[in-house]
Amino acid sequence: MKSVIYHAFSQKEAKEFGVQHSGAQRSEAFVKAFLKRSTPRMSPQAREDQLQRKAVVLEYFTRQRRKEKRKKSKGLSARQRRELRLFDIKPEQQRYSLFLPLHELWKQYIRDLCSGLKPDTQPQMIQAKLLKADLHGAIISVTKSKCPSYVGVTGILLQETKHVFKIITREDCLKVIPKLNCVFAVEIDDFVSYIYGSKFQLRSSERSAKKFKAKGTIDL
């Protein structure tokens, strides 16, 4: 009795013996057509050479998306803000009592900033904190000035610019005090800090990155 052993031909052996199944023929035709469509710029000989040596990189063209430029919203310039008088305080709002709650908020802000303002707190630490703190709402006084009419002016600081302080006094009078050639005192919980305006000509947002010298004499 003879035993029958079935042996599956490889693709090379099937080609040598001329054994081709209809499914294999359809697959081969599909692959050839696919490669022809995918590499339209290559000749049949060049395509055959590529298949013998390495993988074929199929050509694929992507549509480039146009990048839409986003328009950046431009804010108002300093000149436009001045023309619109955005930061002007109206006469009916120039009342000392209206800004007392702002002063209470400022005091709480400084207490939190200085970790409570305890009696044993170092004055140098408070001075360093105040120099970089936001002073809007603080009660400040002019202690020295080359202009005698400024000395003694006391009130709540409403606005600070690079060169001036705008203060509302107890008499409901809005005063504009230049920083140059003036010395200011800021008091909170029995701590008094002095600010030399000539060395303080910065915007409040710029002071946080400013390094102030702890020692040295400063003239008006």
Coordinates of N, CA and C in Angstrom, one line a residue:
M1 N 0.9 -1.2 0.0 CA 0.0 0.0 0.0 C 0.9 1.2 0.0
K2 N 0.6 2.1 -0.9 CA 1.4 3.3 -1.0 C 0.8 4.5 -0.2
S3 N 1.6 5.2 0.5 CA 1.1 6.3 1.3 C 1.3 7.6 0.5
V4 N 0.3 8.5 0.6 CA 0.4 9.7 -0.2 C 0.7 10.9 0.8
I5 N 1.7 11.6 0.4 CA 2.2 12.7 1.2 C 1.9 14.0 0.4
Y6 N 1.1 14.9 1.1 CA 0.8 16.1 0.4 C 1.9 17.1 0.8
H7 N 2.4 17.8 -0.2 CA 3.4 18.8 0.0 C 3.0 20.1 -0.6
A8 N 3.0 21.2 0.2 CA 2.6 22.5 -0.2 C 3.8 23.1 -0.9
F9 N 3.5 23.5 -2.2 CA 4.6 24.2 -2.9 C 4.8 25.6 -2.4
S10 N 6.0 26.1 -2.4 CA 6.3 27.5 -2.2 C 6.0 28.2 -3.4
Q11 N 6.0 29.5 -3.4 CA 5.7 30.4 -4.5 C 6.7 30.1 -5.6
K12 N 8.0 30.0 -5.3 CA 9.0 29.7 -6.2 C 8.8 28.4 -6.9
E13 N 8.5 27.4 -6.1 CA 8.4 26.0 -6.6 C 7.1 25.9 -7.5
A14 N 6.1 26.6 -7.1 CA 4.9 26.6 -8.0 C 5.1 27.3 -9.3
K15 N 6.0 28.3 -9.3 CA 6.3 29.0 -10.5 C 7.1 28.1 -11.4
E16 N 8.1 27.3 -10.8 CA 9.0 26.5 -11.6 C 8.2 25.3 -12.2
F17 N 7.2 24.7 -11.5 CA 6.5 23.6 -12.0 C 5.2 24.0 -12.8
G18 N 5.0 25.4 -12.8 CA 3.9 25.9 -13.6 C 2.6 25.6 -12.9
V19 N 2.6 25.5 -11.6 CA 1.4 25.3 -10.9 C 0.9 26.6 -10.4
Q20 N -0.2 27.1 -10.9 CA -0.8 28.4 -10.5 C -2.3 28.2 -10.2
H21 N -2.7 28.6 -9.1 CA -4.1 28.6 -8.8 C -4.8 29.8 -9.3
S22 N -6.0 29.8 -9.5 CA -6.8 30.9 -10.0 C -6.7 32.1 -8.9
G23 N -6.8 31.7 -7.6 CA -6.7 32.8 -6.6 C -5.3 33.4 -6.6
A24 N -4.2 32.6 -6.8 CA -2.9 33.2 -6.9 C -2.7 34.1 -8.1
Q25 N -3.3 33.7 -9.2 CA -3.3 34.6 -10.4 C -4.0 35.9 -10.2
R26 N -5.1 35.8 -9.6 CA -5.8 37.1 -9.3 C -5.1 38.0 -8.3
S27 N -4.4 37.4 -7.3 CA -3.6 38.2 -6.4 C -2.5 38.8 -7.0
E28 N -1.8 38.0 -7.9 CA -0.6 38.6 -8.6 C -1.0 39.7 -9.5
A29 N -2.1 39.6 -10.2 CA -2.6 40.6 -11.1 C -3.0 41.9 -10.3
F30 N -3.6 41.6 -9.2 CA -4.0 42.8 -8.3 C -2.7 43.5 -7.8
V31 N -1.7 42.8 -7.4 CA -0.5 43.4 -6.9 C 0.2 44.2 -8.0
K32 N 0.3 43.6 -9.2 CA 0.9 44.3 -10.3 C 0.2 45.6 -10.6
A33 N -1.1 45.5 -10.7 CA -1.9 46.7 -11.0 C -1.8 47.8 -9.9
F34 N -1.8 47.3 -8.6 CA -1.6 48.2 -7.5 C -0.3 48.9 -7.5
L35 N 0.8 48.2 -7.8 CA 2.1 48.8 -7.9 C 2.2 49.8 -9.0
K36 N 1.5 49.4 -10.1 CA 1.6 50.3 -11.3 C 0.9 51.6 -11.0
R37 N -0.3 51.6 -10.3 CA -1.0 52.8 -9.9 C -0.2 53.6 -8.9
S38 N 0.4 52.9 -8.0 CA 1.1 53.6 -6.9 C 2.5 54.2 -7.3
T39 N 3.1 53.6 -8.3 CA 4.4 54.2 -8.8 C 4.2 54.5 -10.3
P40 N 3.4 55.6 -10.6 CA 3.2 55.9 -12.0 C 4.4 56.4 -12.7
R41 N 5.4 56.9 -12.0 CA 6.5 57.5 -12.6 C 7.7 56.5 -12.9
M42 N 7.5 55.3 -12.5 CA 8.6 54.3 -12.7 C 8.2 53.4 -13.9
S43 N 9.3 53.1 -14.6 CA 9.1 52.1 -15.7 C 8.9 50.7 -15.2
P44 N 8.3 49.8 -16.0 CA 8.2 48.4 -15.5 C 9.5 47.7 -15.1
Q45 N 10.6 48.0 -15.9 CA 11.9 47.4 -15.5 C 12.4 48.0 -14.2
A46 N 12.3 49.3 -14.0 CA 12.7 49.9 -12.8 C 11.9 49.4 -11.6
R47 N 10.6 49.2 -11.8 CA 9.8 48.7 -10.8 C 10.2 47.2 -10.4
E48 N 10.5 46.5 -11.4 CA 11.0 45.1 -11.2 C 12.3 45.1 -10.4
D49 N 13.2 46.0 -10.8 CA 14.5 46.0 -10.1 C 14.2 46.4 -8.6
Q50 N 13.3 47.3 -8.4 CA 13.1 47.7 -7.0 C 12.5 46.6 -6.2
L51 N 11.7 45.8 -6.8 CA 11.1 44.6 -6.1 C 12.1 43.6 -5.7
Q52 N 13.1 43.5 -6.6 CA 14.2 42.5 -6.3 C 15.1 42.9 -5.2
R53 N 15.3 44.2 -5.0 CA 16.3 44.7 -4.1 C 15.8 45.1 -2.7
K54 N 14.7 45.9 -2.7 CA 14.3 46.5 -1.4 C 12.8 46.8 -1.5
A55 N 12.3 47.3 -0.4 CA 10.8 47.6 -0.4 C 10.6 48.8 -1.2
V56 N 9.4 48.8 -1.7 CA 9.0 49.9 -2.6 C 8.3 51.0 -1.8
V57 N 8.7 52.2 -1.9 CA 8.1 53.4 -1.2 C 7.0 53.9 -2.2
L58 N 5.8 53.7 -1.8 CA 4.7 54.2 -2.6 C 4.5 55.7 -2.5
E59 N 4.2 56.2 -3.6 CA 4.0 57.7 -3.7 C 2.6 58.1 -3.2
Y60 N 2.6 59.1 -2.3 CA 1.3 59.5 -1.7 C 1.4 61.0 -1.6
F61 N 0.5 61.7 -2.2 CA 0.5 63.1 -2.2 C -0.5 63.6 -1.2
T62 N -0.1 64.4 -0.2 CA -1.0 65.0 0.8 C -1.3 66.4 0.4
R63 N -2.5 66.8 0.7 CA -2.9 68.1 0.5 C -2.4 69.0 1.6
Q64 N -1.7 70.0 1.3 CA -1.2 70.9 2.3 C -2.3 71.9 2.8
R65 N -2.5 71.8 4.0 CA -3.6 72.7 4.6 C -3.1 74.1 4.8
R66 N -3.9 75.0 4.4 CA -3.5 76.4 4.6 C -3.6 76.8 6.0
K67 N -2.6 77.3 6.5 CA -2.6 77.8 7.9 C -3.3 79.2 8.0
E68 N -4.4 79.2 8.7 CA -5.1 80.4 8.9 C -4.4 81.3 9.9
K69 N -4.1 82.5 9.6 CA -3.4 83.4 10.5 C -4.5 84.0 11.4
R70 N -4.2 83.8 12.7 CA -5.1 84.3 13.7 C -4.8 85.8 14.0
K71 N -5.8 86.5 13.9 CA -5.6 88.0 14.2 C -5.5 88.2 15.7
K72 N -4.4 88.8 16.1 CA -4.2 89.1 17.5 C -5.0 90.3 17.9
S73 N -5.7 90.2 18.9 CA -6.5 91.3 19.4 C -5.5 92.4 20.0
K74 N -5.5 93.5 19.5 CA -4.7 94.6 19.9 C -5.4 95.4 21.0
G75 N -4.8 95.6 22.1 CA -5.4 96.5 23.1 C -5.2 97.9 22.8
L76 N -5.7 98.7 23.7 CA -5.6 100.2 23.5 C -4.2 100.6 23.9
S77 N -3.7 101.6 23.2 CA -2.4 102.2 23.5 C -2.5 103.1 24.6
A78 N -1.4 103.5 25.2 CA -1.4 104.5 26.3 C -2.0 105.8 25.9
R79 N -1.8 106.2 24.7 CA -2.3 107.5 24.2 C -3.8 107.4 24.1
Q80 N -4.3 106.2 23.6 CA -5.8 106.1 23.5 C -6.5 106.0 24.8
R81 N -5.8 105.4 25.8 CA -6.4 105.3 27.1 C -6.5 106.7 27.7
R82 N -5.4 107.5 27.5 CA -5.5 108.9 28.0 C -6.6 109.7 27.3
E83 N -6.7 109.5 26.0 CA -7.8 110.3 25.3 C -9.2 109.9 25.8
L84 N -9.3 108.6 26.1 CA -10.6 108.1 26.6 C -10.8 108.4 28.0
R85 N -9.8 108.8 28.7 CA -9.8 109.2 30.1 C -10.3 108.0 31.0
L86 N -9.8 106.8 30.7 CA -10.3 105.6 31.4 C -9.9 105.6 32.9
F87 N -8.8 106.2 33.2 CA -8.3 106.1 34.6 C -8.6 107.4 35.4
D88 N -9.4 108.3 34.8 CA -9.8 109.5 35.6 C -10.8 109.1 36.6
I89 N -10.6 109.7 37.8 CA -11.6 109.5 38.9 C -12.6 110.7 38.9
K90 N -13.8 110.3 38.7 CA -14.9 111.4 38.6 C -15.0 112.1 39.9
P91 N -15.4 113.4 39.8 CA -15.5 114.3 41.0 C -16.4 113.7 42.0
E92 N -17.6 113.1 41.6 CA -18.5 112.5 42.6 C -17.9 111.3 43.3
Q93 N -16.9 110.7 42.7 CA -16.2 109.5 43.3 C -15.0 109.9 44.2
Q94 N -14.7 111.1 44.3 CA -13.5 111.6 45.0 C -13.9 111.8 46.5
R95 N -14.2 110.7 47.2 CA -14.6 110.8 48.6 C -13.8 109.8 49.4
Y96 N -13.2 110.3 50.4 CA -12.3 109.5 51.3 C -13.0 108.3 51.8
S97 N -14.3 108.4 52.2 CA -15.0 107.3 52.9 C -15.3 106.1 51.9
L98 N -15.3 106.4 50.6 CA -15.6 105.4 49.6 C -14.4 104.4 49.5
F99 N -13.2 104.8 49.9 CA -12.0 104.0 49.7 C -11.5 103.4 51.0
L100 N -12.2 103.6 52.1 CA -11.8 103.0 53.4 C -11.9 101.5 53.3
P101 N -12.9 100.9 52.7 CA -12.9 99.4 52.5 C -11.7 98.9 51.7
L102 N -11.2 99.7 50.7 CA -10.0 99.4 50.0 C -8.8 99.4 50.9
H103 N -8.7 100.3 51.8 CA -7.6 100.4 52.8 C -7.6 99.2 53.7
E104 N -8.8 98.7 54.1 CA -8.9 97.5 55.0 C -8.4 96.3 54.2
L105 N -8.8 96.2 53.0 CA -8.3 95.1 52.2 C -6.8 95.1 52.0
W106 N -6.3 96.3 51.8 CA -4.8 96.4 51.7 C -4.1 96.0 53.0
K107 N -4.6 96.4 54.1 CA -4.0 96.0 55.4 C -4.0 94.4 55.6
Q108 N -5.1 93.8 55.2 CA -5.1 92.3 55.3 C -4.1 91.7 54.3
Y109 N -4.0 92.3 53.1 CA -3.1 91.8 52.1 C -1.6 91.9 52.6
I110 N -1.3 93.0 53.3 CA 0.1 93.1 53.8 C 0.3 92.2 55.0
R111 N -0.7 92.0 55.8 CA -0.5 91.1 57.0 C -0.3 89.7 56.5
D112 N -1.0 89.3 55.4 CA -0.8 87.9 54.9 C 0.6 87.9 54.2
L113 N 1.0 88.9 53.6 CA 2.3 89.0 52.9 C 3.5 88.9 53.8
C114 N 3.3 89.5 55.0 CA 4.4 89.5 56.0 C 4.2 88.4 57.1
S115 N 3.3 87.5 56.9 CA 3.1 86.4 57.8 C 2.6 86.9 59.2
G116 N 1.7 87.8 59.2 CA 1.0 88.2 60.4 C 1.5 89.5 61.1
L117 N 2.6 90.1 60.7 CA 3.1 91.3 61.3 C 3.2 91.2 62.9
K118 N 3.9 90.2 63.3 CA 4.0 90.1 64.8 C 5.0 91.1 65.4
P119 N 4.9 91.4 66.7 CA 5.7 92.4 67.3 C 7.2 92.1 67.1
D120 N 7.6 90.8 67.0 CA 9.0 90.5 66.9 C 9.5 90.4 65.5
T121 N 8.6 90.8 64.5 CA 9.0 90.7 63.1 C 10.1 91.7 62.8
Q122 N 11.1 91.3 62.0 CA 12.2 92.2 61.7 C 11.7 93.3 60.8
P123 N 12.0 94.6 61.1 CA 11.6 95.7 60.3 C 12.2 95.7 58.9
Q124 N 13.4 95.1 58.8 CA 14.0 95.0 57.5 C 13.2 94.1 56.5
M125 N 12.6 93.1 57.1 CA 11.8 92.2 56.3 C 10.5 92.8 55.8
I126 N 9.9 93.6 56.7 CA 8.7 94.4 56.3 C 9.0 95.4 55.2
Q127 N 10.2 96.1 55.4 CA 10.6 97.1 54.4 C 10.8 96.4 53.1
A128 N 11.4 95.3 53.0 CA 11.7 94.6 51.8 C 10.4 94.1 51.1
K129 N 9.4 93.7 51.9 CA 8.1 93.3 51.4 C 7.3 94.5 50.8
L130 N 7.3 95.6 51.6 CA 6.5 96.7 51.1 C 7.1 97.3 49.8
L131 N 8.4 97.3 49.7 CA 9.0 97.9 48.5 C 8.5 97.2 47.2
K132 N 8.1 95.9 47.3 CA 7.7 95.1 46.2 C 6.2 94.9 46.1
A133 N 5.5 95.3 47.2 CA 4.1 95.1 47.3 C 3.3 96.1 46.5
D134 N 2.0 95.8 46.3 CA 1.1 96.7 45.7 C 0.6 97.7 46.7
L135 N 0.8 98.9 46.5 CA 0.5 100.0 47.5 C -0.9 100.6 47.3
H136 N -1.7 100.2 46.3 CA -3.0 100.7 46.1 C -3.9 100.4 47.4
G137 N -4.4 101.4 48.0 CA -5.2 101.3 49.2 C -4.4 101.6 50.5
A138 N -3.1 101.8 50.4 CA -2.3 102.2 51.6 C -2.5 103.6 51.9
I139 N -2.4 103.9 53.2 CA -2.4 105.3 53.6 C -0.9 105.8 53.7
I140 N -0.6 106.8 52.8 CA 0.8 107.3 52.8 C 0.8 108.7 53.1
S141 N 2.0 109.2 53.6 CA 2.2 110.6 54.0 C 3.5 111.1 53.4
V142 N 3.5 112.3 53.0 CA 4.7 112.9 52.5 C 5.4 113.5 53.7
T143 N 6.6 113.0 54.0 CA 7.4 113.5 55.1 C 8.4 114.5 54.8
K144 N 9.0 114.4 53.6 CA 10.0 115.3 53.1 C 9.8 115.6 51.6
S145 N 10.1 116.8 51.2 CA 9.9 117.2 49.8 C 10.7 118.5 49.6
K146 N 11.2 118.6 48.4 CA 11.8 119.9 48.0 C 10.7 121.0 47.7
C147 N 9.5 120.5 47.6 CA 8.3 121.5 47.5 C 7.6 121.5 48.8
P148 N 7.7 122.5 49.6 CA 7.1 122.5 51.0 C 5.6 122.3 51.0
S149 N 4.9 122.6 50.0 CA 3.4 122.4 50.0 C 3.0 121.0 50.0
Y150 N 3.9 120.1 49.6 CA 3.6 118.6 49.6 C 3.8 118.0 51.0
V151 N 4.6 118.6 51.8 CA 4.9 118.0 53.1 C 3.7 118.0 54.0
G152 N 3.4 116.8 54.6 CA 2.2 116.7 55.4 C 1.0 116.2 54.7
V153 N 1.0 116.0 53.4 CA -0.2 115.5 52.7 C -0.3 114.0 53.0
T154 N -1.5 113.6 53.5 CA -1.8 112.2 53.9 C -3.1 111.8 53.3
G155 N -3.1 110.6 52.8 CA -4.3 110.0 52.3 C -4.2 108.6 51.8
I156 N -5.3 108.1 51.2 CA -5.2 106.7 50.7 C -4.8 106.8 49.2
L157 N -3.8 105.9 48.9 CA -3.3 105.8 47.6 C -4.3 105.2 46.6
L158 N -4.7 105.9 45.6 CA -5.7 105.4 44.7 C -5.1 104.9 43.4
Q159 N -4.1 105.7 42.9 CA -3.4 105.3 41.6 C -2.0 105.6 41.7
E160 N -1.2 104.7 41.1 CA 0.3 104.8 41.1 C 0.7 104.7 39.6
T161 N 1.5 105.6 39.1 CA 2.1 105.5 37.8 C 3.6 105.5 38.0
K162 N 4.3 105.6 36.9 CA 5.8 105.5 37.1 C 6.3 106.7 37.8
H163 N 5.7 107.9 37.7 CA 6.2 109.1 38.3 C 5.4 109.8 39.3
V164 N 4.2 109.4 39.5 CA 3.3 110.1 40.5 C 2.5 109.1 41.4
F165 N 2.1 109.6 42.5 CA 1.1 109.0 43.4 C -0.2 109.9 43.3
K166 N -1.4 109.2 43.2 CA -2.6 110.0 43.3 C -3.3 109.6 44.6
I167 N -3.5 110.6 45.5 CA -3.9 110.3 46.9 C -5.2 111.1 47.1
I168 N -6.2 110.4 47.8 CA -7.4 111.1 48.3 C -7.2 111.4 49.7
T169 N -7.4 112.6 50.1 CA -7.2 113.0 51.5 C -8.5 112.9 52.3
R170 N -8.4 113.1 53.6 CA -9.6 113.1 54.5 C -10.5 114.2 54.1
E171 N -10.1 115.2 53.5 CA -10.9 116.4 53.1 C -11.6 116.1 51.7
D172 N -11.5 114.9 51.2 CA -12.1 114.5 49.9 C -11.4 115.3 48.8
C173 N -10.1 115.5 48.9 CA -9.4 116.3 47.9 C -8.4 115.3 47.2
L174 N -8.4 115.2 45.9 CA -7.5 114.4 45.2 C -6.2 115.1 44.9
K175 N -5.1 114.5 45.4 CA -3.8 115.2 45.2 C -2.9 114.3 44.3
V176 N -2.2 114.9 43.4 CA -1.2 114.3 42.6 C 0.1 114.7 43.1
I177 N 0.9 113.7 43.7 CA 2.2 114.0 44.3 C 3.3 113.3 43.4
P178 N 4.2 114.1 42.9 CA 5.3 113.5 42.1 C 6.2 112.7 43.1
K179 N 6.7 111.6 42.6 CA 7.7 110.8 43.4 C 9.0 111.4 43.5
L180 N 9.4 112.1 42.5 CA 10.8 112.7 42.4 C 10.9 113.8 43.5
N181 N 12.0 113.7 44.3 CA 12.3 114.6 45.3 C 11.3 114.6 46.5
C182 N 10.7 113.5 46.8 CA 9.8 113.3 47.9 C 10.1 112.0 48.6
V183 N 9.9 112.1 50.0 CA 10.0 110.9 50.8 C 8.6 110.6 51.4
F184 N 8.2 109.4 51.3 CA 6.8 109.0 51.7 C 7.0 108.0 52.9
A185 N 6.0 108.1 53.8 CA 5.9 107.1 54.9 C 4.6 106.3 54.8
V186 N 4.8 105.0 55.0 CA 3.7 104.0 54.9 C 3.6 103.4 56.3
E187 N 2.5 103.5 57.0 CA 2.3 102.9 58.3 C 1.3 101.8 58.3
I188 N 1.6 100.7 59.0 CA 0.6 99.7 59.2 C 0.9 98.9 60.5
D189 N 0.0 98.8 61.4 CA 0.1 98.1 62.7 C 1.4 98.6 63.4
D190 N 1.6 99.9 63.5 CA 2.7 100.5 64.3 C 4.1 100.3 63.6
F191 N 4.1 99.7 62.4 CA 5.3 99.7 61.6 C 5.3 100.8 60.6
V192 N 6.4 101.5 60.5 CA 6.5 102.6 59.6 C 7.6 102.4 58.6
S193 N 7.3 102.5 57.4 CA 8.3 102.2 56.3 C 8.4 103.5 55.5
Y194 N 9.7 103.8 55.1 CA 9.9 105.1 54.3 C 10.3 104.7 52.9
I195 N 9.7 105.5 52.0 CA 9.9 105.2 50.6 C 10.5 106.5 50.0
Y196 N 11.7 106.4 49.4 CA 12.4 107.5 48.7 C 11.9 107.5 47.2
G197 N 11.0 108.5 46.9 CA 10.4 108.5 45.6 C 11.3 108.6 44.5
S198 N 12.5 109.3 44.6 CA 13.5 109.4 43.5 C 14.0 108.0 43.1
K199 N 14.0 107.1 44.0 CA 14.5 105.7 43.7 C 13.3 104.8 43.5
F200 N 12.1 105.3 43.4 CA 10.9 104.5 43.4 C 10.1 104.8 42.1
Q201 N 10.8 105.3 41.1 CA 10.1 105.7 39.9 C 10.0 104.5 38.9
L202 N 9.1 103.6 39.4 CA 8.7 102.4 38.6 C 7.2 102.2 38.7
R203 N 6.7 101.5 37.7 CA 5.3 101.1 37.8 C 5.2 100.0 38.8
S204 N 4.0 99.9 39.4 CA 3.8 98.9 40.5 C 4.1 97.5 40.0
S205 N 3.8 97.2 38.7 CA 4.0 95.9 38.2 C 5.5 95.6 37.9
E206 N 6.3 96.6 37.9 CA 7.7 96.4 37.6 C 8.6 96.2 38.9
R207 N 8.0 96.6 40.0 CA 8.7 96.6 41.3 C 9.0 95.2 41.8
S208 N 8.2 94.2 41.4 CA 8.4 92.8 41.9 C 9.7 92.2 41.5
A209 N 10.2 92.7 40.3 CA 11.5 92.1 39.8 C 12.6 93.1 40.1
K210 N 12.4 94.2 40.8 CA 13.4 95.2 41.0 C 14.2 94.8 42.3
K211 N 15.5 94.9 42.3 CA 16.3 94.7 43.5 C 16.6 96.1 44.1
F212 N 16.2 96.3 45.3 CA 16.5 97.6 46.0 C 17.6 97.4 46.9
K213 N 18.5 98.4 47.0 CA 19.6 98.4 47.9 C 19.1 98.6 49.3
A214 N 19.6 97.8 50.2 CA 19.2 97.9 51.6 C 19.9 99.1 52.3
K215 N 21.1 99.4 51.9 CA 21.9 100.4 52.6 C 22.3 101.5 51.6
G216 N 22.8 102.6 52.2 CA 23.2 103.7 51.4 C 22.4 105.0 51.7
T217 N 23.0 106.1 51.5 CA 22.3 107.4 51.8 C 21.7 107.9 50.5
I218 N 20.5 108.4 50.6 CA 19.8 108.9 49.5 C 19.4 110.4 49.7
D219 N 19.8 111.2 48.8 CA 19.4 112.6 48.9 C 18.2 112.9 48.2
L220 N 17.5 114.0 48.6 CA 16.3 114.4 47.8 C 16.6 114.9 46.5

